[in-house]
Coordinates of C-alpha atoms and ligand atoms in Angstrom, one line a residue:
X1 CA 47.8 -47.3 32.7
X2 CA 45.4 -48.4 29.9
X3 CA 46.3 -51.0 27.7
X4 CA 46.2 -50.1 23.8
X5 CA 43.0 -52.1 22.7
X6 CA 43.1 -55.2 20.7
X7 CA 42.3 -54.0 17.5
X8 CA 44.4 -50.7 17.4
X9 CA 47.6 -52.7 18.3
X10 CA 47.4 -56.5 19.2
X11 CA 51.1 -56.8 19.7
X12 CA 51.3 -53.2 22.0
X13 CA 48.1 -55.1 24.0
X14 CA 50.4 -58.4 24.1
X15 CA 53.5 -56.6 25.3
X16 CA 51.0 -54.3 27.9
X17 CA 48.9 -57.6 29.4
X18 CA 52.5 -59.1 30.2
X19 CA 53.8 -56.3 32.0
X20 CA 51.2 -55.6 33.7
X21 CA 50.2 -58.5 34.7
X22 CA 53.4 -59.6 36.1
X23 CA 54.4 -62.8 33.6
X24 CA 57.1 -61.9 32.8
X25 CA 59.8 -59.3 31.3
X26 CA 63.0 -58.6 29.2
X27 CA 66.4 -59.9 31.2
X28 CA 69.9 -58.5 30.6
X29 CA 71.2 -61.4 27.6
X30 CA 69.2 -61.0 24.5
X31 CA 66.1 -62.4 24.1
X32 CA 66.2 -64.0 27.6
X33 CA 63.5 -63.6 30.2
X34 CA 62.8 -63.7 33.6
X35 CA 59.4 -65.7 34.1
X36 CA 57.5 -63.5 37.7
X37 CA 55.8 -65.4 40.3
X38 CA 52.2 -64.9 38.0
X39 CA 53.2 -66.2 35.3
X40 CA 55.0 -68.8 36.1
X41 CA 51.9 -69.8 38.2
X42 CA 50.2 -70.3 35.2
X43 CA 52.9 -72.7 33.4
X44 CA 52.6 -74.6 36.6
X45 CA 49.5 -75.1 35.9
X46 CA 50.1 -76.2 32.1
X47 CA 53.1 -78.0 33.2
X48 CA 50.7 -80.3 35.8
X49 CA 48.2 -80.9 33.1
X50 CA 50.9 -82.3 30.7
X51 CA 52.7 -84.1 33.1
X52 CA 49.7 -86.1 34.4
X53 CA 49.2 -87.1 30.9
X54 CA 52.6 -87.8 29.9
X55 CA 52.5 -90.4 33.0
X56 CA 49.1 -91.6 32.9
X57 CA 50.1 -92.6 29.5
X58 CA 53.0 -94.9 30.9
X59 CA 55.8 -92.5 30.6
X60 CA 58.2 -91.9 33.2
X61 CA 60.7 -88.3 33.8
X62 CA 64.3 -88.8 33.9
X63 CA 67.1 -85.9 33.1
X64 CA 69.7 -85.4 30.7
X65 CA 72.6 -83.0 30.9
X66 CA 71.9 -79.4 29.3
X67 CA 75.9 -79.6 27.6
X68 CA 76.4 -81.3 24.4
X69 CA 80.0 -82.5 23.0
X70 CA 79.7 -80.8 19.4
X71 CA 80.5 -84.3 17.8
X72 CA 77.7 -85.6 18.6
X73 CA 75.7 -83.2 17.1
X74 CA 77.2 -83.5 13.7
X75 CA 75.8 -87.1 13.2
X76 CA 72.8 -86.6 12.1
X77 CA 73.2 -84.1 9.4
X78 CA 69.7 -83.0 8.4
X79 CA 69.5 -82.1 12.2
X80 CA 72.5 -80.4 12.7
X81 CA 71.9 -78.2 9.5
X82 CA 68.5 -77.8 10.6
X83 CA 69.6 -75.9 14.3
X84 CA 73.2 -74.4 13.2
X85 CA 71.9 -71.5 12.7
X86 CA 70.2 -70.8 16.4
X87 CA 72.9 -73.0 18.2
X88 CA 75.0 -71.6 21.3
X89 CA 78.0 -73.4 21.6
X90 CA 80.5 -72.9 24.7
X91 CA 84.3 -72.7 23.9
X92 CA 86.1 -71.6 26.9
X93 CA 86.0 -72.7 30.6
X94 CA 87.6 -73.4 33.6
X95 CA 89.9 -70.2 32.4
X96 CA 91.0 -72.0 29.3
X97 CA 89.8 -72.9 25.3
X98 CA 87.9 -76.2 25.8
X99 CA 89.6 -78.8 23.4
X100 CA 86.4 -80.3 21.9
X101 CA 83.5 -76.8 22.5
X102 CA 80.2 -78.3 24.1
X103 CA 76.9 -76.9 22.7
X104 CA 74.5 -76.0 24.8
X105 CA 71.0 -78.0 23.8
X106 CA 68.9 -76.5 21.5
X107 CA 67.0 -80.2 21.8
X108 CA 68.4 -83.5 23.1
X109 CA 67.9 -85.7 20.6
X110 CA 71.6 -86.3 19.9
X111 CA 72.5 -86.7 23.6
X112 CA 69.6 -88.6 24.3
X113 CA 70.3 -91.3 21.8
X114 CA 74.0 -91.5 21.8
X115 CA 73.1 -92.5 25.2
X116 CA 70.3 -95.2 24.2
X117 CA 72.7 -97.1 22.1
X118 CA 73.9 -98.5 25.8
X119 CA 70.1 -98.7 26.9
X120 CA 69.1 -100.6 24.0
X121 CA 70.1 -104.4 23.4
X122 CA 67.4 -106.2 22.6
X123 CA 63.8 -105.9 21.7
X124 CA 63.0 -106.6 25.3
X125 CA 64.4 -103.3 26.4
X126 CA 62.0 -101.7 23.9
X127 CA 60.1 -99.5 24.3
X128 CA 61.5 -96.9 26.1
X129 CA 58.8 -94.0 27.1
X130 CA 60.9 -91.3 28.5
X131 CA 60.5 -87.5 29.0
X132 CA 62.6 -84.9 30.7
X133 CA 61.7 -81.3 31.8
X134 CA 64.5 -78.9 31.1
X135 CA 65.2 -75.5 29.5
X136 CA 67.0 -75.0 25.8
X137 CA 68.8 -72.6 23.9
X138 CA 68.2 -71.4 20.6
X139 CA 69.2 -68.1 19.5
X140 CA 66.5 -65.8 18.6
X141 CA 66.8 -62.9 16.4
X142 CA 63.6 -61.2 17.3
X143 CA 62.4 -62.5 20.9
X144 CA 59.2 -61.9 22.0
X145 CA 58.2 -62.9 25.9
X146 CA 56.8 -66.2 26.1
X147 CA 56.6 -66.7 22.2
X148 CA 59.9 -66.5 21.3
X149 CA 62.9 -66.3 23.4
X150 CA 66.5 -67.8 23.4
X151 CA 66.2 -69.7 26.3
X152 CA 62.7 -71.3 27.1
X153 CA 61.5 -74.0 29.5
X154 CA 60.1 -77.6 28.2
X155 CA 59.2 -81.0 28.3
X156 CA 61.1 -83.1 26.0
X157 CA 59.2 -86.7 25.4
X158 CA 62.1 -89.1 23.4
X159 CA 60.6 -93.0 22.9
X160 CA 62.2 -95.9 21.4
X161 CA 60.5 -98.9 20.1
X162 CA 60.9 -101.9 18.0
X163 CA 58.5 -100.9 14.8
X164 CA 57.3 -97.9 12.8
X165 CA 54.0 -98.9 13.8
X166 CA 54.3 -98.5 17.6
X167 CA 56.7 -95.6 17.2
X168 CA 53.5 -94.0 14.7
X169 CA 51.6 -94.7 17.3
X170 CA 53.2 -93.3 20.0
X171 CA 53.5 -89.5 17.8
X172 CA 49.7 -89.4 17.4
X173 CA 48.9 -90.5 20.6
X174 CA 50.9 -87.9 22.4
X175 CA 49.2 -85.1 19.7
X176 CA 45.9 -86.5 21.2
X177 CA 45.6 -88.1 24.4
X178 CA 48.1 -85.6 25.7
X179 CA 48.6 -82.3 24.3
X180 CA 44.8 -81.9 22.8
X181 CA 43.4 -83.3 25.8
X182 CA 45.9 -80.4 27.9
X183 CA 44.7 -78.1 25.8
X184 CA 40.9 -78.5 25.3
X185 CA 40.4 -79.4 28.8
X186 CA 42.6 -77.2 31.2
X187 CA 44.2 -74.3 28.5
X188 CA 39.9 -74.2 27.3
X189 CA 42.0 -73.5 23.8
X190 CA 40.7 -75.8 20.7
X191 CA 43.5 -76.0 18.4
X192 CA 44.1 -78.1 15.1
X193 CA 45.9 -81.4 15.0
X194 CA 47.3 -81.8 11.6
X195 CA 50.8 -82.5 9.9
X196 CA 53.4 -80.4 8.8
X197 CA 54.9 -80.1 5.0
X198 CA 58.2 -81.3 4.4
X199 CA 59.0 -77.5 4.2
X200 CA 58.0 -77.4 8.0
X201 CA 59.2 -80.4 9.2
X202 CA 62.0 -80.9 12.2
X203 CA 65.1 -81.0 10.9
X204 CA 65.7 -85.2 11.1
X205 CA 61.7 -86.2 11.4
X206 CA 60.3 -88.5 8.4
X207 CA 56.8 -86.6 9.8
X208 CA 56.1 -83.7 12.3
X209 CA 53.1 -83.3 13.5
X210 CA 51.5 -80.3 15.2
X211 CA 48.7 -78.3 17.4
X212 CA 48.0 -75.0 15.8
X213 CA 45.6 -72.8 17.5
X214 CA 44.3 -69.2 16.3
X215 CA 44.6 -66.4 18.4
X216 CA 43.1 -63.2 18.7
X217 CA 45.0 -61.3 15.9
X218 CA 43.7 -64.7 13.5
X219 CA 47.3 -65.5 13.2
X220 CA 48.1 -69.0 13.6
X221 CA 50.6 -70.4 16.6
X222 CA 52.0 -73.5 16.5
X223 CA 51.2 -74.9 20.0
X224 CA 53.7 -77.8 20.7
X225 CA 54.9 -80.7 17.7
X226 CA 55.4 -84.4 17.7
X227 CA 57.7 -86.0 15.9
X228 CA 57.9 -89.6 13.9
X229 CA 61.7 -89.8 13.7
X230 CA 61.9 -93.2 11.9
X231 CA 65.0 -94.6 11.9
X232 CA 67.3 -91.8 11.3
X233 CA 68.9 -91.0 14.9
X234 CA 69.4 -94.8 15.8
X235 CA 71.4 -95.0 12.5
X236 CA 73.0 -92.0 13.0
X237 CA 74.3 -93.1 17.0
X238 CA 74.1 -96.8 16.2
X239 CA 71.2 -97.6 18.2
X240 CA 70.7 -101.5 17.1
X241 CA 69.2 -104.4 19.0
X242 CA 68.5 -107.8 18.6
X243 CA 64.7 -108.6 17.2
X244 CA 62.9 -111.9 17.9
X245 CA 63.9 -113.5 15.1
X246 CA 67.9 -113.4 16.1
X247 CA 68.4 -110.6 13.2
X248 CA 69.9 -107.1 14.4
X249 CA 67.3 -104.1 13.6
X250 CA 67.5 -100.5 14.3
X251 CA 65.3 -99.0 16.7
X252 CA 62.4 -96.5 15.8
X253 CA 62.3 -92.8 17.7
X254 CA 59.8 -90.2 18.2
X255 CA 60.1 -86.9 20.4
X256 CA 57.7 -84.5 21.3
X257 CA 57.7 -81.0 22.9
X258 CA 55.4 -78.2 24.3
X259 CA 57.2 -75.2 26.0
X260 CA 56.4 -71.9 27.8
X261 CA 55.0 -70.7 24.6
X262 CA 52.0 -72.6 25.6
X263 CA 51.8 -69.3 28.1
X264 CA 51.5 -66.7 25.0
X265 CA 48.8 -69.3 24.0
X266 CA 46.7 -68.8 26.6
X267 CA 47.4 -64.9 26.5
X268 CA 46.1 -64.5 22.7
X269 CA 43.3 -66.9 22.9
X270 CA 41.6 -65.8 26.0
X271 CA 42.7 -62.0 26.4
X272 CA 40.6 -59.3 26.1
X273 CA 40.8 -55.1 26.1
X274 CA 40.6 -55.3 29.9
X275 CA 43.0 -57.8 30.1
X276 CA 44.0 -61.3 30.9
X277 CA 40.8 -64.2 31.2
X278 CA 42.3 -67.3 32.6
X279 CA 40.7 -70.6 32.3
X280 CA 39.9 -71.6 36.1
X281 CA 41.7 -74.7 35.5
X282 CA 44.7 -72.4 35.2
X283 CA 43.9 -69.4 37.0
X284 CA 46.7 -69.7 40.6
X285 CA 43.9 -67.6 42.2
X286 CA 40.6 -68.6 40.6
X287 CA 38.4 -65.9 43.2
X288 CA 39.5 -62.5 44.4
X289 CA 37.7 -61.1 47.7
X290 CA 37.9 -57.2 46.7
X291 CA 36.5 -56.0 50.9
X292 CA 34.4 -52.6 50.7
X293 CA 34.6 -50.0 53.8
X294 CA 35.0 -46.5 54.6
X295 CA 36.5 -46.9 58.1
X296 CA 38.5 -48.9 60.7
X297 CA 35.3 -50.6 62.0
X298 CA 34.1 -51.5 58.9
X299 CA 37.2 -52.5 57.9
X300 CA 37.4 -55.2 60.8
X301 CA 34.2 -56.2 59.9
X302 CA 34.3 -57.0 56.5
X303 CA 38.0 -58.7 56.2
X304 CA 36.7 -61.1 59.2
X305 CA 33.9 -62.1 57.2
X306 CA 36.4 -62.2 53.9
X307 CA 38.5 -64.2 55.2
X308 CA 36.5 -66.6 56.7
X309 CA 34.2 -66.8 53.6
X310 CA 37.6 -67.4 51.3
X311 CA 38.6 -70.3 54.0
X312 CA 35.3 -72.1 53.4
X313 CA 35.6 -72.0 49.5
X314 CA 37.8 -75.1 48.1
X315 CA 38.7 -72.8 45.5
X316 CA 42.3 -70.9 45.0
X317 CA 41.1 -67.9 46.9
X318 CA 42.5 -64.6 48.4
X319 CA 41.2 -61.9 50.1
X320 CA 43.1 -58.6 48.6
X321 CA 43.3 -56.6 51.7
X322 CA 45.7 -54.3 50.4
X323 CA 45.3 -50.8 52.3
X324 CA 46.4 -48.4 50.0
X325 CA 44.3 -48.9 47.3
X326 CA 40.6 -48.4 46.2
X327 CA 38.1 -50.8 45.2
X328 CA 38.2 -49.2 41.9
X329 CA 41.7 -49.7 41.2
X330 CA 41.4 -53.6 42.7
X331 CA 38.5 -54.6 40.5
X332 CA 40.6 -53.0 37.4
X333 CA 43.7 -55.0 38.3
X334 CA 42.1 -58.6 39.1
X335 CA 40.5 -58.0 35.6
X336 CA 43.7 -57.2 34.2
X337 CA 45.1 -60.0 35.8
X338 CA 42.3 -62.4 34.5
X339 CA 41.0 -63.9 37.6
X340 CA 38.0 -65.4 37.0
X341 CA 35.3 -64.5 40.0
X342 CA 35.4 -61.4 41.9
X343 CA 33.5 -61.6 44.9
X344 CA 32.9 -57.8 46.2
X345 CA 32.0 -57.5 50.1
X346 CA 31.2 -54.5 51.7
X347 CA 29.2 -54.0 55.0
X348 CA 25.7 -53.5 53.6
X349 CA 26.2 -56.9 52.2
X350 CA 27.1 -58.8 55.3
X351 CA 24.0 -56.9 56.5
X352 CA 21.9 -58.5 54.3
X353 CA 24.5 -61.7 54.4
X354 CA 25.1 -61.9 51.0
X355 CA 28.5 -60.8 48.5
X356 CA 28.4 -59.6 44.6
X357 CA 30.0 -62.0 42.5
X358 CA 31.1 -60.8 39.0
X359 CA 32.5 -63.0 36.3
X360 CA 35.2 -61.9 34.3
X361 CA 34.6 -63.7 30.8
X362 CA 31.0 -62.0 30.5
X363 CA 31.2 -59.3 33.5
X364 CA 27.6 -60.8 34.8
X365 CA 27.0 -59.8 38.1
X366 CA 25.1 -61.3 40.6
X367 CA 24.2 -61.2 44.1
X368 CA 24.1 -64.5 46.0
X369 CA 23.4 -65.3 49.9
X370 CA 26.9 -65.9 51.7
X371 CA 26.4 -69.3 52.4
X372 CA 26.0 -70.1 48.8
X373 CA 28.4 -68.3 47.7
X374 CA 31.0 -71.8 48.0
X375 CA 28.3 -73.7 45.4
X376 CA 27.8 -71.1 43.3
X377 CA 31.5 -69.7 42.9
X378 CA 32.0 -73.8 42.1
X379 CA 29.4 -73.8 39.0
X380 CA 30.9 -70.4 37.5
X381 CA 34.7 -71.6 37.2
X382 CA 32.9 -74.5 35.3
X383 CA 30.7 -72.3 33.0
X384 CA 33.7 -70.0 32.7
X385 CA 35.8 -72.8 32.1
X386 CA 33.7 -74.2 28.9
X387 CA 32.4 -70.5 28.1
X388 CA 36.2 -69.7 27.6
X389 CA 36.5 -73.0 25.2
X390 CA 33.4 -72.0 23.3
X391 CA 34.1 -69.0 22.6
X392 CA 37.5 -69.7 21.2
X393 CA 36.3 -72.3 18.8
X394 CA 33.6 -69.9 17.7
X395 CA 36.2 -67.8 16.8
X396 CA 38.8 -70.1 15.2
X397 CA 35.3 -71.3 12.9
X398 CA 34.2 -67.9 12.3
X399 CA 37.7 -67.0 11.5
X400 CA 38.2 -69.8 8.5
X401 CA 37.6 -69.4 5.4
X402 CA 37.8 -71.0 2.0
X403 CA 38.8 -69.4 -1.0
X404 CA 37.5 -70.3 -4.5
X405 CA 40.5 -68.8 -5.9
X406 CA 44.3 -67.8 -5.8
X407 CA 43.3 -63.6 -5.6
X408 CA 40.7 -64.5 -3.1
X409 CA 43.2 -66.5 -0.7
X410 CA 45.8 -63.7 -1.2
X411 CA 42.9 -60.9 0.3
X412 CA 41.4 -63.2 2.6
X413 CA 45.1 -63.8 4.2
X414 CA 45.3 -59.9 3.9
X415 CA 42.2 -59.1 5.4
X416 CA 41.0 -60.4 8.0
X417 CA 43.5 -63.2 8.0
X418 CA 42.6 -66.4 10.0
X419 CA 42.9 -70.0 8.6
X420 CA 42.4 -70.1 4.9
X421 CA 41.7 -73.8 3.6
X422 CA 42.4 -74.7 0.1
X423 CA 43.7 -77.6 -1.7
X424 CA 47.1 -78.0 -2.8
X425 CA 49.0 -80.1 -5.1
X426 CA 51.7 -80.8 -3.1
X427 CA 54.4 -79.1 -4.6
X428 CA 57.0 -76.8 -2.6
X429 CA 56.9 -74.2 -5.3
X430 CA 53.1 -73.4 -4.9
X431 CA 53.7 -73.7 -1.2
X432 CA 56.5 -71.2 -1.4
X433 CA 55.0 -69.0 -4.0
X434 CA 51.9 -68.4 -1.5
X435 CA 54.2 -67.4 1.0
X436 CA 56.4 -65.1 -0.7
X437 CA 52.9 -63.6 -1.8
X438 CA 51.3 -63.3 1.5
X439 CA 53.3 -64.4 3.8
X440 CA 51.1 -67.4 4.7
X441 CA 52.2 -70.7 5.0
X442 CA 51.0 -74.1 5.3
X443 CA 50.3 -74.5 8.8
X444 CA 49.3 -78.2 8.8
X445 CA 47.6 -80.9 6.5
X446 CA 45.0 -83.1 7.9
X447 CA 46.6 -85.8 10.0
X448 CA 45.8 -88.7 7.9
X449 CA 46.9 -88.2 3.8
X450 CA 45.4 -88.4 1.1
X451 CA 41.5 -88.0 -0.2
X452 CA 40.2 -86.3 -3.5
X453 CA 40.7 -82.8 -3.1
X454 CA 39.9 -80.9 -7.1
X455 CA 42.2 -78.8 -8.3
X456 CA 45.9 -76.7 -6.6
X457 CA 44.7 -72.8 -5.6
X458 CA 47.6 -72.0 -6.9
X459 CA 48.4 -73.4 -10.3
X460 CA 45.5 -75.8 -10.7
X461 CA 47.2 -79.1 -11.3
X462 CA 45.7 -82.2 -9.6
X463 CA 45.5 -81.2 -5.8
X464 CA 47.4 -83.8 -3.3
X465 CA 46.0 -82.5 -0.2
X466 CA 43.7 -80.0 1.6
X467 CA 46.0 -77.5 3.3
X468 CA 45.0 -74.8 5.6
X469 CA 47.3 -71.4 5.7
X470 CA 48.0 -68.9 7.8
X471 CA 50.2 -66.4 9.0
X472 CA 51.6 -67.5 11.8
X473 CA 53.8 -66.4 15.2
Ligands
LIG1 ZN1 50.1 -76.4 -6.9

C-alpha cells in the first residue's frame, strides 16, 4: 500500500507511517491507544536517554499513586481551573457512589506535594530531586496517535528546594542538560529552548519553559516543558520548613515532563515519502539482513552466512528470513519502517565475499568486503546519526523567517508556514489578535528576557520581546 506523499497530505502520510509501521493504533475508549511492540521500541529508546540524564543529574525515580482525592486538587486554583476541563474523575466503585470521587491524574503535582508537606521539615531535607514514570489522563477532543491522546505515558520530574534561585536553576537545567541534550544527541532533532507567554503557561507555573521543534509540515510541536513553580503549591499544601536562620519559609517547586509525544517527534522530523528514518540511536534494529536466493541451496547458503555476519556485528541486527516474501517487498518495508542500513546478501556476493549495504537517509549504496562490513556498518549509523541532525536544523533554519511587517507575517504563516520571528510588545491582545488572524501563536520567547527589540509587528508600540510564531500541533 503506498503511503500518500508528504506534500499532498502530511497528516494522511502521519496516520499511513503509523500504521504501517506498526507504532501504534486507535483502541476501543476514545482517544486511547495501544502502543505495538515497534513503537514502543522506540520510546524505549527515548525513555533510556532521559532517564540516564535525569539520574546522572542526581535525580532519583520513586512512584506516586495514579488516583487523586478531588480535594486536593481544588487547592491550587489556577491549576485546577487550568485542567478541569480535560479531567476524568472516578465516582463509583466497589459497586457503590464513592463518598469523596477520586480523579484520575492529569499531572501529580497536587498529590505529589500534599505528600511533601510530611517530607519536608527543614532546609536540610531540601532539595528533593524526584521523578516518577507513569501514564496520565486528560481528555482529548481530537486525539491523534502519539500527539494527542487521552491517556499517554511520561516522566514526571517534581523538585523541592530552599530558594528561587536553586529551584530556577533546576527548570533550565533540566530544559538543557537533559531534554536538549536527549534530543540533539539520541532523537538527532534540534529544537528551540525558549519560554512560554503567560498565555501559554501551566496552569500554577510563575514561568514555563519549553523545547519546540519544527517538523515536516513547518508546524511547530512543543516537545516536553519545564516548569518554575515558585512558591505556589507549597502554599497551596502547606509545604513549610524551618530555614537556617530559625524562621519558617515555604519551599520552592519545579516539574518537568516529556511524554510519548516525543514519538510523533521523531516521526515528523525524520520521516520521509518512503517512510520512517530512525536515528540509530533509536532505531531497536539499526541493520536489516534482506538474504537473496532462488532455491533451497541457495537459500542454506546465504542465511548461514546472514546470520553469522549479523552475530559478528555489535549492532541491533536481524536477519529477515521471512519465506514468503520477495526481496522487493523486504527492502520496501525496512524503508518503511526506517531502519537505518540494509545489508542485501545474495549468493554472487558471498562468491565474491562481499554484501550491498544501502543507507536509508540518502539511499547510497555500496558494496563492501564481508569482513568489513562490522567497521563500516559502525561509521554509517554515526554519519546517519549526525546526517539525520543536520538535516533537520537545515530545515528548521531554512524554514524561519522574519517578517518586516504585520501582512507579511500573516502570508508567511499562510504560506509556507515555519517559525516566523518578530518582535512583540508584550501585550496579550496583539498576541491574541495574531492568532485569531492566523492561527499562529507565540511558541516561545528567548529563554532569558529582555533586550532592545524596535517596534510590536502588530501595533507598533515599543516591542518587549522577540517572539517567534507558529502554528503549532
Ligand atoms: Zn503589540
Amino acid at each position: 500500500m503506498a503511503l500518500p506523499t508528504q506534500a499532498d497530505d502530511f497528516p494522511g502520510w502521519y496516520q499511513e507511517v503509523v500504521k504501517q509501521a506498526g507504532l501504534a493504533e486507535n483502541s476501543l475508549a476514545r482517544g486511547t491507544m495501544v502502543i505495538k511492540p515497534y513503537g514502543f521500541g522506540i520510546w524505549e529508546a527515548i525513555q533510556r536517554a532521559v532517564d540516564d540524564r535525569i539520574k546522572a543529574s542526581g535525580h532519583v525515580n520513586l512512584y506516586f499513586p495514579m488516583f487523586i482525592p478531588s480535594h486536593l486538587l481544588e487547592r491550587e486554583k489556577e491549576h485546577v481551573e487550568g485542567f478541569a476541563p480535560e479531567v476524568a474523575v472516578v465516582t463509583h466503585a466497589g459497586g457503590e457512589d464513592l463518598e469523596e470521587p477520586l480523579v484520575v491524574r492529569p499531572t501529580s503535582e497536587t498529590i505529589i506535594w500534599s505528600t511533601y508537606a510530611k517530607w519536608i521539615q527543614s532546609y536540610r531535607d531540601l532539595p528533593l530531586l524526584y521523578n516518577q514514570w507513569c501514564n496520565v489522563v486528560r481528555w482529548e477532543l481530537r486525539p491523534r496517535l502519539f500527539l494527542r491522546t487521552t491517556e499517554f505515558l511520561w516522566q514526571e520530574g517534581h523538585t523541592a528546594h530552599e530558594t528561587a534561585d536553586d529551584a530556577m536553576h533546576e527548570t533550565l537545567m533540566i530544559l538543557h542538560e537533559v531534554y536538549l541534550d536527549a534530543y540533539e544527541k539520541v532523537m538527532a532533532i534540534p529544537p528551540h529552548p525558549g519560554r512560554k507567554t503567560a498565555a501559554e503557561r501551566f496552569p500554577g507555573a510563575v514561568e514555563t519553559y519549553t523545547l519546540e521543534a519544527l517538523m515536516r509540515d513547518r508546524k511547530a510541536l512543543q516537545s516536553c516543558t519545564s516548569h518554575y513553580l515558585g512558591q505556589n503549591f507549597a502554599k497551596a499544601y502547606g509545604v513549610k520548613f524551618l530555614g537556617r536562620e530559625g524562621t519558617e519559609e515555604l519551599a520552592y517547586a519545579t516539574s518537568w515532563g516529556l511524554s510519548t509525544r516525543a514519538v510523533g517527534a521523531v516521526i515528523m522530523t525524520h520521516g520521509d515519502d518512503k517512510g520512517l528514518r530512525l536515528p540509530p540511536a533509536l532505531a531497536p534494529t539499526q541493520a536489516v539482513v534482506v538474504p537473496i536466493y532462488r532455491n533451497d541451496d541457495e537459500r542454506s547458503r546465504v542465511l548461514e552466512a546472514a546470520e553469522k555476519l549479523v552475530h559478528g556485528l555489535g549492532v541491533r541486527a536481524h536477519v529477515d528470513d521471512r519465506d514468503d516474501l520477495r526481496p522487493g517487498y523486504k527492502f520496501n518495508d525496512w524503508e518503511l519502517k526506517g531502519v537505518p542500513v540494509r545489508i542485501e546478501l545474495g549468493p554472487r556476493d558471498l562468491d565474491e565475499s562481499q554484501a550491498v549495504l544501502v543507507r536509508r537517509d540518502i539511499g547510497e549504496k555500496e558494496t563492501v568486503s564481508l569482513d568489513a562490513v562490522g567497521k563500516r556498518i559502525e561509521d554509517l549509523l554515526a554519519d546517519i546519526q549526525s546526517t539525520l541532525y543536520d538535516q533537520a536544523r537545515e530545515f528548521r533554519d531554512a524554514s524561519t523567517f522574519r517578517p518586516a511587517s504585520y501582512d507579511e507575517l500573516r502570508s508567511l504563516v499562510e504560506d509556507p508556514g515555519g517559525f516566523i520571528v518578530a518582535p512583540w510588545c508584550g501585550s496579550p491582545e496583539c498576541e491574541a489578535k495574531v492568532k485569531a488572524d492566523t492561527k499562529a501563536t507565540i511558541r516561545f520567547l528567548p529563554v532569558e528576557p529582555g533586550g532592545d527589540f524596535g517596534r510590536c509587528i502588530v501595533d507598533g508600540a515599543p516591542a518587549a520581546e522577540e517572539a517567534t510564531w507558529a502554528q503549532a500541533y
